[in-house]
mmCIF file of C-alpha atoms and ligand atoms in Angstrom:
data_model
loop_
_atom_site.group_PDB
_atom_site.id
_atom_site.type_symbol
_atom_site.label_atom_id
_atom_site.label_comp_id
_atom_site.label_asym_id
_atom_site.label_seq_id
_atom_site.Cartn_x
_atom_site.Cartn_y
_atom_site.Cartn_z
ATOM 1 C CA MET A 1 5.238 -15.058 -58.468
ATOM 2 C CA THR A 2 3.238 -13.320 -55.732
ATOM 3 C CA VAL A 3 4.551 -10.695 -53.331
ATOM 4 C CA SER A 4 2.792 -9.867 -50.049
ATOM 5 C CA SER A 5 3.857 -7.768 -47.113
ATOM 6 C CA ALA A 6 2.749 -7.363 -43.510
ATOM 7 C CA PRO A 7 3.651 -4.800 -40.838
ATOM 8 C CA GLY A 8 5.520 -5.102 -37.576
ATOM 9 C CA LYS A 9 4.018 -3.644 -34.408
ATOM 10 C CA VAL A 10 4.649 -2.028 -31.069
ATOM 11 C CA TYR A 11 2.867 -2.888 -27.872
ATOM 12 C CA LEU A 12 1.339 0.336 -26.634
ATOM 13 C CA LEU A 13 0.329 -1.423 -23.405
ATOM 14 C CA GLY A 14 -0.178 -4.929 -22.062
ATOM 15 C CA GLU A 15 2.455 -7.441 -23.237
ATOM 16 C CA HIS A 16 3.027 -10.483 -21.026
ATOM 17 C CA ALA A 17 -0.251 -9.890 -19.147
ATOM 18 C CA VAL A 18 -2.049 -10.620 -22.446
ATOM 19 C CA VAL A 19 -0.769 -14.211 -22.220
ATOM 20 C CA TYR A 20 -3.014 -14.659 -19.125
ATOM 21 C CA GLY A 21 -6.153 -13.226 -20.679
ATOM 22 C CA GLU A 22 -5.664 -9.569 -19.766
ATOM 23 C CA PRO A 23 -6.291 -7.015 -22.536
ATOM 24 C CA ALA A 24 -3.489 -5.456 -24.608
ATOM 25 C CA MET A 25 -3.315 -2.657 -27.172
ATOM 26 C CA LEU A 26 -0.918 -2.776 -30.100
ATOM 27 C CA CYS A 27 -0.229 -0.540 -33.096
ATOM 28 C CA ALA A 28 0.987 -1.732 -36.497
ATOM 29 C CA ILE A 29 4.006 0.291 -37.644
ATOM 30 C CA ASP A 30 5.341 1.169 -41.062
ATOM 31 C CA ARG A 31 8.160 -1.375 -41.028
ATOM 32 C CA ARG A 32 7.223 -4.435 -43.023
ATOM 33 C CA ALA A 33 8.238 -7.968 -43.878
ATOM 34 C CA THR A 34 7.870 -8.764 -47.567
ATOM 35 C CA VAL A 35 7.511 -12.322 -48.812
ATOM 36 C CA THR A 36 7.700 -13.503 -52.400
ATOM 37 C CA ALA A 37 6.172 -16.914 -53.168
ATOM 38 C CA THR A 38 6.771 -18.660 -56.464
ATOM 39 C CA ALA A 39 5.135 -21.981 -57.237
ATOM 40 C CA ARG A 40 7.576 -24.720 -58.257
ATOM 41 C CA ASP A 41 7.209 -27.669 -60.565
ATOM 42 C CA ASP A 42 8.601 -30.048 -57.956
ATOM 43 C CA ASP A 43 7.401 -30.612 -54.389
ATOM 44 C CA ARG A 44 10.271 -28.859 -52.642
ATOM 45 C CA ILE A 45 10.048 -25.853 -50.371
ATOM 46 C CA ARG A 46 13.007 -23.510 -50.704
ATOM 47 C CA VAL A 47 13.298 -20.554 -48.370
ATOM 48 C CA GLN A 48 15.623 -17.662 -49.027
ATOM 49 C CA ALA A 49 15.904 -15.237 -46.163
ATOM 50 C CA ARG A 50 18.944 -13.110 -46.762
ATOM 51 C CA ASP A 51 17.672 -9.968 -45.087
ATOM 52 C CA LEU A 52 16.548 -11.393 -41.767
ATOM 53 C CA THR A 53 19.288 -10.116 -39.555
ATOM 54 C CA ILE A 54 20.085 -10.384 -35.920
ATOM 55 C CA ASP A 55 23.188 -8.978 -34.282
ATOM 56 C CA GLY A 56 24.358 -8.292 -37.808
ATOM 57 C CA PHE A 57 23.954 -12.001 -38.508
ATOM 58 C CA SER A 58 22.313 -12.863 -41.792
ATOM 59 C CA VAL A 59 20.188 -15.947 -42.296
ATOM 60 C CA GLU A 60 22.329 -17.523 -44.947
ATOM 61 C CA TYR A 61 23.188 -21.161 -45.091
ATOM 62 C CA GLY A 62 25.795 -22.341 -47.558
ATOM 63 C CA ASP A 63 24.457 -21.013 -50.795
ATOM 64 C CA GLY A 64 22.103 -18.737 -48.879
ATOM 65 C CA VAL A 65 19.188 -21.101 -49.200
ATOM 66 C CA VAL A 66 17.325 -23.006 -46.537
ATOM 67 C CA ASP A 67 16.115 -26.149 -48.157
ATOM 68 C CA GLU A 68 13.886 -28.627 -46.381
ATOM 69 C CA SER A 69 15.671 -31.483 -48.047
ATOM 70 C CA THR A 70 19.110 -30.611 -46.700
ATOM 71 C CA ASP A 71 20.579 -30.637 -43.222
ATOM 72 C CA ILE A 72 20.870 -27.107 -41.945
ATOM 73 C CA ASP A 73 23.624 -26.166 -39.583
ATOM 74 C CA VAL A 74 21.687 -23.567 -37.628
ATOM 75 C CA PRO A 75 24.066 -21.050 -36.076
ATOM 76 C CA HIS A 76 21.758 -19.220 -33.665
ATOM 77 C CA PRO A 77 18.678 -20.247 -31.668
ATOM 78 C CA LEU A 78 16.695 -17.228 -32.856
ATOM 79 C CA ILE A 79 17.480 -18.023 -36.448
ATOM 80 C CA GLU A 80 16.411 -21.594 -35.760
ATOM 81 C CA ALA A 81 13.118 -20.144 -34.540
ATOM 82 C CA ALA A 82 12.840 -18.017 -37.695
ATOM 83 C CA VAL A 83 13.202 -21.149 -39.797
ATOM 84 C CA GLY A 84 10.521 -22.771 -37.605
ATOM 85 C CA TYR A 85 8.114 -19.892 -38.304
ATOM 86 C CA VAL A 86 8.579 -20.216 -42.059
ATOM 87 C CA ASP A 87 8.128 -23.986 -41.920
ATOM 88 C CA GLY A 88 4.963 -23.481 -39.892
ATOM 89 C CA ALA A 89 3.608 -20.976 -42.402
ATOM 90 C CA VAL A 90 4.182 -23.455 -45.223
ATOM 91 C CA GLU A 91 2.336 -26.152 -43.243
ATOM 92 C CA GLN A 92 -0.634 -23.794 -42.917
ATOM 93 C CA VAL A 93 -0.586 -23.121 -46.653
ATOM 94 C CA LYS A 94 -0.602 -26.852 -47.340
ATOM 95 C CA GLU A 95 -3.832 -27.139 -45.307
ATOM 96 C CA VAL A 96 -5.524 -24.651 -47.621
ATOM 97 C CA VAL A 97 -4.167 -25.346 -51.085
ATOM 98 C CA ASP A 98 -3.242 -28.481 -52.869
ATOM 99 C CA THR A 99 0.321 -27.446 -53.409
ATOM 100 C CA THR A 100 3.394 -28.884 -54.962
ATOM 101 C CA GLY A 101 6.286 -26.695 -53.908
ATOM 102 C CA PHE A 102 7.313 -23.088 -53.418
ATOM 103 C CA THR A 103 10.327 -20.890 -53.445
ATOM 104 C CA ILE A 104 9.794 -18.362 -50.688
ATOM 105 C CA THR A 105 11.956 -15.265 -50.385
ATOM 106 C CA ILE A 106 11.818 -13.130 -47.272
ATOM 107 C CA GLU A 107 12.965 -9.548 -46.898
ATOM 108 C CA SER A 108 12.318 -7.767 -43.649
ATOM 109 C CA GLU A 109 12.793 -4.243 -42.321
ATOM 110 C CA ILE A 110 11.926 -5.480 -38.826
ATOM 111 C CA PRO A 111 14.728 -6.532 -36.483
ATOM 112 C CA LEU A 112 14.339 -10.158 -35.436
ATOM 113 C CA GLY A 113 13.194 -11.015 -31.914
ATOM 114 C CA ALA A 114 13.349 -7.377 -30.797
ATOM 115 C CA GLY A 115 9.711 -6.841 -29.784
ATOM 116 C CA LEU A 116 8.513 -5.409 -33.102
ATOM 117 C CA GLY A 117 6.640 -8.506 -34.248
ATOM 118 C CA SER A 118 9.082 -9.695 -36.902
ATOM 119 C CA SER A 119 8.052 -13.345 -36.783
ATOM 120 C CA ALA A 120 4.342 -12.555 -36.933
ATOM 121 C CA ALA A 121 4.863 -10.280 -39.954
ATOM 122 C CA VAL A 122 6.882 -12.930 -41.801
ATOM 123 C CA VAL A 123 4.351 -15.664 -41.082
ATOM 124 C CA VAL A 124 1.359 -13.493 -42.033
ATOM 125 C CA ALA A 125 2.951 -12.305 -45.294
ATOM 126 C CA ALA A 126 4.141 -15.831 -46.172
ATOM 127 C CA ILE A 127 0.689 -17.364 -45.724
ATOM 128 C CA ASP A 128 -0.870 -14.611 -47.838
ATOM 129 C CA ALA A 129 1.701 -14.763 -50.650
ATOM 130 C CA ALA A 130 1.749 -18.558 -50.943
ATOM 131 C CA THR A 131 -2.025 -19.025 -50.861
ATOM 132 C CA ARG A 132 -2.570 -16.212 -53.406
ATOM 133 C CA GLU A 133 0.108 -17.766 -55.590
ATOM 134 C CA MET A 134 -2.121 -20.855 -55.708
ATOM 135 C CA GLY A 135 -5.201 -18.769 -56.525
ATOM 136 C CA VAL A 136 -6.740 -18.698 -53.025
ATOM 137 C CA GLU A 137 -7.479 -15.423 -51.238
ATOM 138 C CA LEU A 138 -7.851 -15.731 -47.466
ATOM 139 C CA THR A 139 -9.394 -13.007 -45.337
ATOM 140 C CA PRO A 140 -7.004 -11.123 -42.996
ATOM 141 C CA GLU A 141 -8.902 -12.698 -40.069
ATOM 142 C CA GLU A 142 -8.244 -16.202 -41.368
ATOM 143 C CA ILE A 143 -4.592 -15.388 -42.024
ATOM 144 C CA ALA A 144 -4.361 -14.060 -38.447
ATOM 145 C CA GLN A 145 -5.877 -17.289 -37.092
ATOM 146 C CA ARG A 146 -3.504 -19.511 -39.090
ATOM 147 C CA ALA A 147 -0.474 -17.366 -38.247
ATOM 148 C CA TYR A 148 -1.409 -17.582 -34.561
ATOM 149 C CA ARG A 149 -1.342 -21.370 -34.777
ATOM 150 C CA VAL A 150 2.189 -21.174 -36.183
ATOM 151 C CA GLU A 151 3.363 -18.878 -33.352
ATOM 152 C CA TYR A 152 1.625 -21.052 -30.768
ATOM 153 C CA ASP A 153 3.451 -24.158 -32.009
ATOM 154 C CA VAL A 154 6.875 -22.552 -32.414
ATOM 155 C CA GLN A 155 6.607 -20.888 -28.978
ATOM 156 C CA ASP A 156 5.478 -24.140 -27.283
ATOM 157 C CA GLY A 157 2.006 -22.889 -26.529
ATOM 158 C CA GLN A 158 3.196 -19.606 -24.994
ATOM 159 C CA ALA A 159 1.748 -17.130 -27.461
ATOM 160 C CA SER A 160 -1.156 -14.726 -27.510
ATOM 161 C CA ARG A 161 -3.063 -13.782 -30.642
ATOM 162 C CA ALA A 162 -1.850 -10.189 -30.364
ATOM 163 C CA ASP A 163 1.109 -9.969 -32.772
ATOM 164 C CA THR A 164 -0.388 -12.007 -35.564
ATOM 165 C CA PHE A 165 -3.782 -10.246 -35.379
ATOM 166 C CA CYS A 166 -2.152 -6.805 -35.415
ATOM 167 C CA SER A 167 0.091 -7.687 -38.351
ATOM 168 C CA ALA A 168 -2.773 -9.136 -40.386
ATOM 169 C CA MET A 169 -5.212 -6.290 -39.676
ATOM 170 C CA GLY A 170 -2.972 -3.209 -39.407
ATOM 171 C CA LYS A 171 -4.008 -0.066 -37.444
ATOM 172 C CA ALA A 172 -4.314 -0.223 -33.667
ATOM 173 C CA VAL A 173 -5.877 -3.340 -32.198
ATOM 174 C CA ARG A 174 -7.180 -4.532 -28.852
ATOM 175 C CA VAL A 175 -6.728 -8.155 -27.882
ATOM 176 C CA GLU A 176 -8.202 -9.928 -24.874
ATOM 177 C CA GLY A 177 -8.026 -13.722 -24.981
ATOM 178 C CA ASP A 178 -9.763 -14.842 -28.177
ATOM 179 C CA ASP A 179 -11.474 -11.471 -28.564
ATOM 180 C CA CYS A 180 -9.390 -9.533 -31.083
ATOM 181 C CA ARG A 181 -10.665 -6.334 -32.668
ATOM 182 C CA PRO A 182 -9.345 -3.293 -34.527
ATOM 183 C CA ILE A 183 -9.637 0.005 -32.635
ATOM 184 C CA GLU A 184 -11.794 1.948 -35.074
ATOM 185 C CA GLU A 185 -10.449 5.407 -34.313
ATOM 186 C CA SER A 186 -6.772 4.408 -34.426
ATOM 187 C CA PRO A 187 -4.859 7.519 -33.393
ATOM 188 C CA GLU A 188 -1.696 8.790 -35.104
ATOM 189 C CA LEU A 189 0.848 8.585 -32.306
ATOM 190 C CA PRO A 190 4.387 10.025 -32.464
ATOM 191 C CA PHE A 191 6.333 6.786 -31.970
ATOM 192 C CA VAL A 192 10.075 6.836 -31.447
ATOM 193 C CA ILE A 193 11.789 3.448 -31.332
ATOM 194 C CA GLY A 194 15.127 2.730 -29.680
ATOM 195 C CA PHE A 195 16.840 -0.557 -30.513
ATOM 196 C CA ASP A 196 19.736 -1.971 -28.480
ATOM 197 C CA GLY A 197 20.831 -4.287 -31.300
ATOM 198 C CA GLY A 198 19.924 -7.357 -29.277
ATOM 199 C CA ALA A 199 16.991 -9.666 -28.790
ATOM 200 C CA GLY A 200 15.168 -11.478 -26.016
ATOM 201 C CA ASP A 201 14.023 -15.075 -26.020
ATOM 202 C CA THR A 202 10.227 -14.832 -25.853
ATOM 203 C CA GLY A 203 9.706 -18.402 -24.572
ATOM 204 C CA THR A 204 12.177 -18.000 -21.695
ATOM 205 C CA LEU A 205 10.835 -14.568 -20.727
ATOM 206 C CA VAL A 206 7.216 -15.729 -20.768
ATOM 207 C CA ALA A 207 8.170 -18.772 -18.677
ATOM 208 C CA GLY A 208 9.942 -16.488 -16.185
ATOM 209 C CA VAL A 209 6.831 -14.358 -15.694
ATOM 210 C CA ARG A 210 4.699 -17.487 -15.369
ATOM 211 C CA SER A 211 6.837 -18.903 -12.570
ATOM 212 C CA LEU A 212 6.939 -15.572 -10.693
ATOM 213 C CA LYS A 213 3.174 -15.391 -10.992
ATOM 214 C CA GLU A 214 2.803 -18.907 -9.630
ATOM 215 C CA GLU A 215 5.183 -18.289 -6.755
ATOM 216 C CA TYR A 216 4.014 -14.876 -5.560
ATOM 217 C CA GLU A 217 0.515 -13.524 -5.263
ATOM 218 C CA PHE A 218 1.876 -10.014 -5.724
ATOM 219 C CA ALA A 219 3.338 -11.033 -9.094
ATOM 220 C CA ALA A 220 -0.104 -12.324 -10.119
ATOM 221 C CA ASP A 221 -1.530 -8.995 -8.885
ATOM 222 C CA THR A 222 1.067 -7.172 -10.996
ATOM 223 C CA VAL A 223 -0.168 -8.988 -14.092
ATOM 224 C CA GLU A 224 -3.756 -7.998 -13.229
ATOM 225 C CA THR A 225 -2.662 -4.411 -12.670
ATOM 226 C CA ILE A 226 -1.153 -4.322 -16.159
ATOM 227 C CA GLY A 227 -4.611 -5.335 -17.417
ATOM 228 C CA ASN A 228 -6.102 -2.396 -15.503
ATOM 229 C CA ILE A 229 -3.552 -0.028 -17.036
ATOM 230 C CA VAL A 230 -4.693 -1.184 -20.472
ATOM 231 C CA ARG A 231 -8.365 -0.612 -19.564
ATOM 232 C CA THR A 232 -7.487 2.896 -18.434
ATOM 233 C CA GLY A 233 -5.503 3.388 -21.643
ATOM 234 C CA GLU A 234 -8.541 2.595 -23.753
ATOM 235 C CA ARG A 235 -10.149 5.853 -22.623
ATOM 236 C CA ALA A 236 -6.935 7.763 -23.352
ATOM 237 C CA ILE A 237 -6.654 6.303 -26.835
ATOM 238 C CA THR A 238 -10.188 7.279 -27.829
ATOM 239 C CA THR A 239 -9.641 10.836 -26.615
ATOM 240 C CA GLU A 240 -6.124 10.853 -28.157
ATOM 241 C CA ASP A 241 -4.728 11.967 -24.812
ATOM 242 C CA GLN A 242 -1.032 11.385 -25.512
ATOM 243 C CA GLN A 243 0.081 12.681 -22.137
ATOM 244 C CA GLU A 244 -2.114 10.195 -20.324
ATOM 245 C CA LEU A 245 -1.015 7.366 -22.643
ATOM 246 C CA GLY A 246 2.608 8.282 -21.894
ATOM 247 C CA ARG A 247 2.000 8.168 -18.146
ATOM 248 C CA LEU A 248 0.385 4.755 -18.503
ATOM 249 C CA MET A 249 3.302 3.513 -20.638
ATOM 250 C CA ASN A 250 5.708 4.608 -17.888
ATOM 251 C CA PHE A 251 3.678 2.747 -15.268
ATOM 252 C CA ASN A 252 3.471 -0.310 -17.509
ATOM 253 C CA HIS A 253 7.246 -0.335 -18.021
ATOM 254 C CA GLY A 254 7.816 -0.191 -14.260
ATOM 255 C CA LEU A 255 5.641 -3.248 -13.747
ATOM 256 C CA LEU A 256 7.286 -5.157 -16.609
ATOM 257 C CA SER A 257 10.599 -4.341 -15.003
ATOM 258 C CA ALA A 258 9.309 -5.689 -11.675
ATOM 259 C CA LEU A 259 8.354 -8.886 -13.492
ATOM 260 C CA GLY A 260 11.981 -9.242 -14.586
ATOM 261 C CA VAL A 261 11.637 -8.726 -18.321
ATOM 262 C CA SER A 262 13.480 -5.436 -18.762
ATOM 263 C CA SER A 263 17.241 -5.093 -19.126
ATOM 264 C CA ARG A 264 19.932 -2.537 -18.437
ATOM 265 C CA SER A 265 19.914 -1.257 -22.040
ATOM 266 C CA LEU A 266 16.108 -1.119 -22.236
ATOM 267 C CA ASP A 267 15.950 0.770 -18.928
ATOM 268 C CA ALA A 268 18.695 3.151 -20.097
ATOM 269 C CA MET A 269 16.771 3.924 -23.295
ATOM 270 C CA VAL A 270 13.495 4.355 -21.406
ATOM 271 C CA TRP A 271 15.126 6.834 -19.012
ATOM 272 C CA ALA A 272 16.853 8.693 -21.835
ATOM 273 C CA ALA A 273 13.483 9.106 -23.554
ATOM 274 C CA ARG A 274 11.817 10.352 -20.365
ATOM 275 C CA ASP A 275 14.686 12.768 -19.653
ATOM 276 C CA ALA A 276 14.352 14.094 -23.199
ATOM 277 C CA GLY A 277 10.735 15.000 -22.518
ATOM 278 C CA ALA A 278 8.871 12.082 -24.094
ATOM 279 C CA PHE A 279 5.268 11.708 -22.877
ATOM 280 C CA GLY A 280 6.231 8.176 -21.856
ATOM 281 C CA ALA A 281 8.397 5.191 -22.774
ATOM 282 C CA LYS A 282 8.392 1.454 -22.254
ATOM 283 C CA LEU A 283 9.863 -1.732 -23.611
ATOM 284 C CA THR A 284 7.827 -3.373 -26.353
ATOM 285 C CA GLY A 285 7.243 -7.099 -26.710
ATOM 286 C CA ALA A 286 8.832 -9.843 -24.709
ATOM 287 C CA GLY A 287 11.720 -7.695 -23.410
ATOM 288 C CA GLY A 288 15.104 -8.969 -22.243
ATOM 289 C CA GLY A 289 16.652 -6.799 -24.975
ATOM 290 C CA GLY A 290 15.482 -5.359 -28.259
ATOM 291 C CA CYS A 291 13.331 -2.250 -28.531
ATOM 292 C CA ILE A 292 11.655 0.442 -26.506
ATOM 293 C CA VAL A 293 8.856 2.638 -27.753
ATOM 294 C CA ALA A 294 8.453 6.245 -26.683
ATOM 295 C CA LEU A 295 5.845 8.892 -27.500
ATOM 296 C CA ASP A 296 7.425 12.174 -28.525
ATOM 297 C CA PRO A 297 6.223 14.579 -31.223
ATOM 298 C CA THR A 298 9.536 16.498 -31.052
ATOM 299 C CA PRO A 299 12.946 15.271 -32.313
ATOM 300 C CA ASP A 300 14.337 15.345 -28.747
ATOM 301 C CA THR A 301 13.917 11.677 -27.832
ATOM 302 C CA ALA A 302 15.466 10.399 -31.050
ATOM 303 C CA THR A 303 18.414 12.748 -30.545
ATOM 304 C CA ALA A 304 18.858 11.687 -26.915
ATOM 305 C CA LEU A 305 18.700 8.001 -27.836
ATOM 306 C CA GLN A 306 21.505 8.450 -30.358
ATOM 307 C CA TYR A 307 23.790 9.317 -27.454
ATOM 308 C CA THR A 308 22.499 6.693 -25.030
ATOM 309 C CA PRO A 309 24.966 3.914 -24.274
ATOM 310 C CA GLY A 310 23.428 0.628 -25.388
ATOM 311 C CA CYS A 311 21.212 2.168 -28.066
ATOM 312 C CA GLU A 312 22.312 1.047 -31.532
ATOM 313 C CA GLU A 313 19.586 2.480 -33.670
ATOM 314 C CA THR A 314 16.704 4.870 -33.314
ATOM 315 C CA PHE A 315 13.931 5.705 -35.736
ATOM 316 C CA ARG A 316 10.478 7.205 -35.867
ATOM 317 C CA ALA A 317 7.551 5.004 -36.766
ATOM 318 C CA GLU A 318 4.077 5.796 -38.027
ATOM 319 C CA LEU A 319 0.904 3.873 -37.449
ATOM 320 C CA ASP A 320 0.421 1.599 -40.468
ATOM 321 C CA HIS A 321 -3.227 1.553 -41.499
ATOM 322 C CA ASP A 322 -2.619 -1.433 -43.793
ATOM 323 C CA GLY A 323 -2.303 -4.926 -42.466
ATOM 324 C CA VAL A 324 -1.307 -7.738 -44.797
ATOM 325 C CA ARG A 325 -1.444 -6.630 -48.426
ATOM 326 C CA VAL A 326 -0.514 -7.963 -51.812
ATOM 327 C CA GLU A 327 2.292 -5.991 -53.445
ATOM 328 C CA SER A 328 2.333 -7.630 -56.884
HETATM 329 O O1 PMV B 1 8.497 -9.895 -28.444
HETATM 330 P P1 PMV B 1 7.305 -10.287 -29.229
HETATM 331 O O2 PMV B 1 7.029 -9.366 -30.373
HETATM 332 O O3 PMV B 1 7.371 -11.743 -29.636
HETATM 333 O O4 PMV B 1 6.034 -10.149 -28.256
HETATM 334 C C1 PMV B 1 5.838 -11.043 -27.178
HETATM 335 C C2 PMV B 1 4.653 -10.584 -26.383
HETATM 336 C C3 PMV B 1 4.283 -11.487 -25.209
HETATM 337 O O5 PMV B 1 3.110 -10.904 -24.626
HETATM 338 C C4 PMV B 1 5.374 -11.517 -24.162
HETATM 339 C C5 PMV B 1 3.976 -12.913 -25.645
HETATM 340 C C6 PMV B 1 2.739 -13.026 -26.508
HETATM 341 O O6 PMV B 1 2.665 -13.991 -27.279
HETATM 342 O O7 PMV B 1 1.823 -12.200 -26.403
#
């Protein structure tokens, strides 16, 4: 039995634009997905994922086991996607090790489809646990590459390398096309997360931005401007200028909103954070619902979010310096 874990992430700046080759900056956070892989004597793949929840919905089928050999009555499209990610991870493992079968158990502290990189963390941890279980140790870079291929397939080619690279490497990372690198001086930022209890559909949201961009030159310019915000943010991150980062996050959120990927609850949480005195706040990830991230060293934003209609949960998050790691 081998247990590995990998962190979720927040987008500091640059989601959506990163899909078109603009840079993005992400930070791994101390909420992790943990995967246990146990080699089996037969050639079956059994996946147990009791803790992956969405809208209070647990991934449990019949006896609580997803089994490749049985028909699964999938009750929710996002859960169907989650099953797709796990299947993809197992396919990647089969490319590396001559395997028979595995029982894979997933526990996750990261809400599903909410912009905190839940799928990337599960895929990264699953590839690490299953390959180690068979005596093979992949580098975090190789795990990131294989996990990206899984996301790319499940999301019909609409995925950047950002989430999977950040989850595999930990710390803060910068991604621009195929060029992915850790930010050496990753700053400790006072993240506050607000979660509306919902989720967005990444594929649909990415497709929406793509069609706006194709239809209107100003939408294409908006995507480029997001890239410029990220470039400006790189200076702020090296000087740990939280006020400037906050201002850039606010600008970035406005442009994401213009591109149609925010929502009433995300906007409400962003405004609550700003009113509470946060340096800045924005949605994180694909949008449509899910999470916002704010920068606030005081307790004020978390307190304000607790009373914001549409906010179901709020918590602080720390930069996680560890990427994928073996637990036992
Ligand atoms: O919501 P998430 O964590 O799946 O992030 C999606 C980020 C996008 O830039 C919209 C898509 C991508 O693959 O980079």
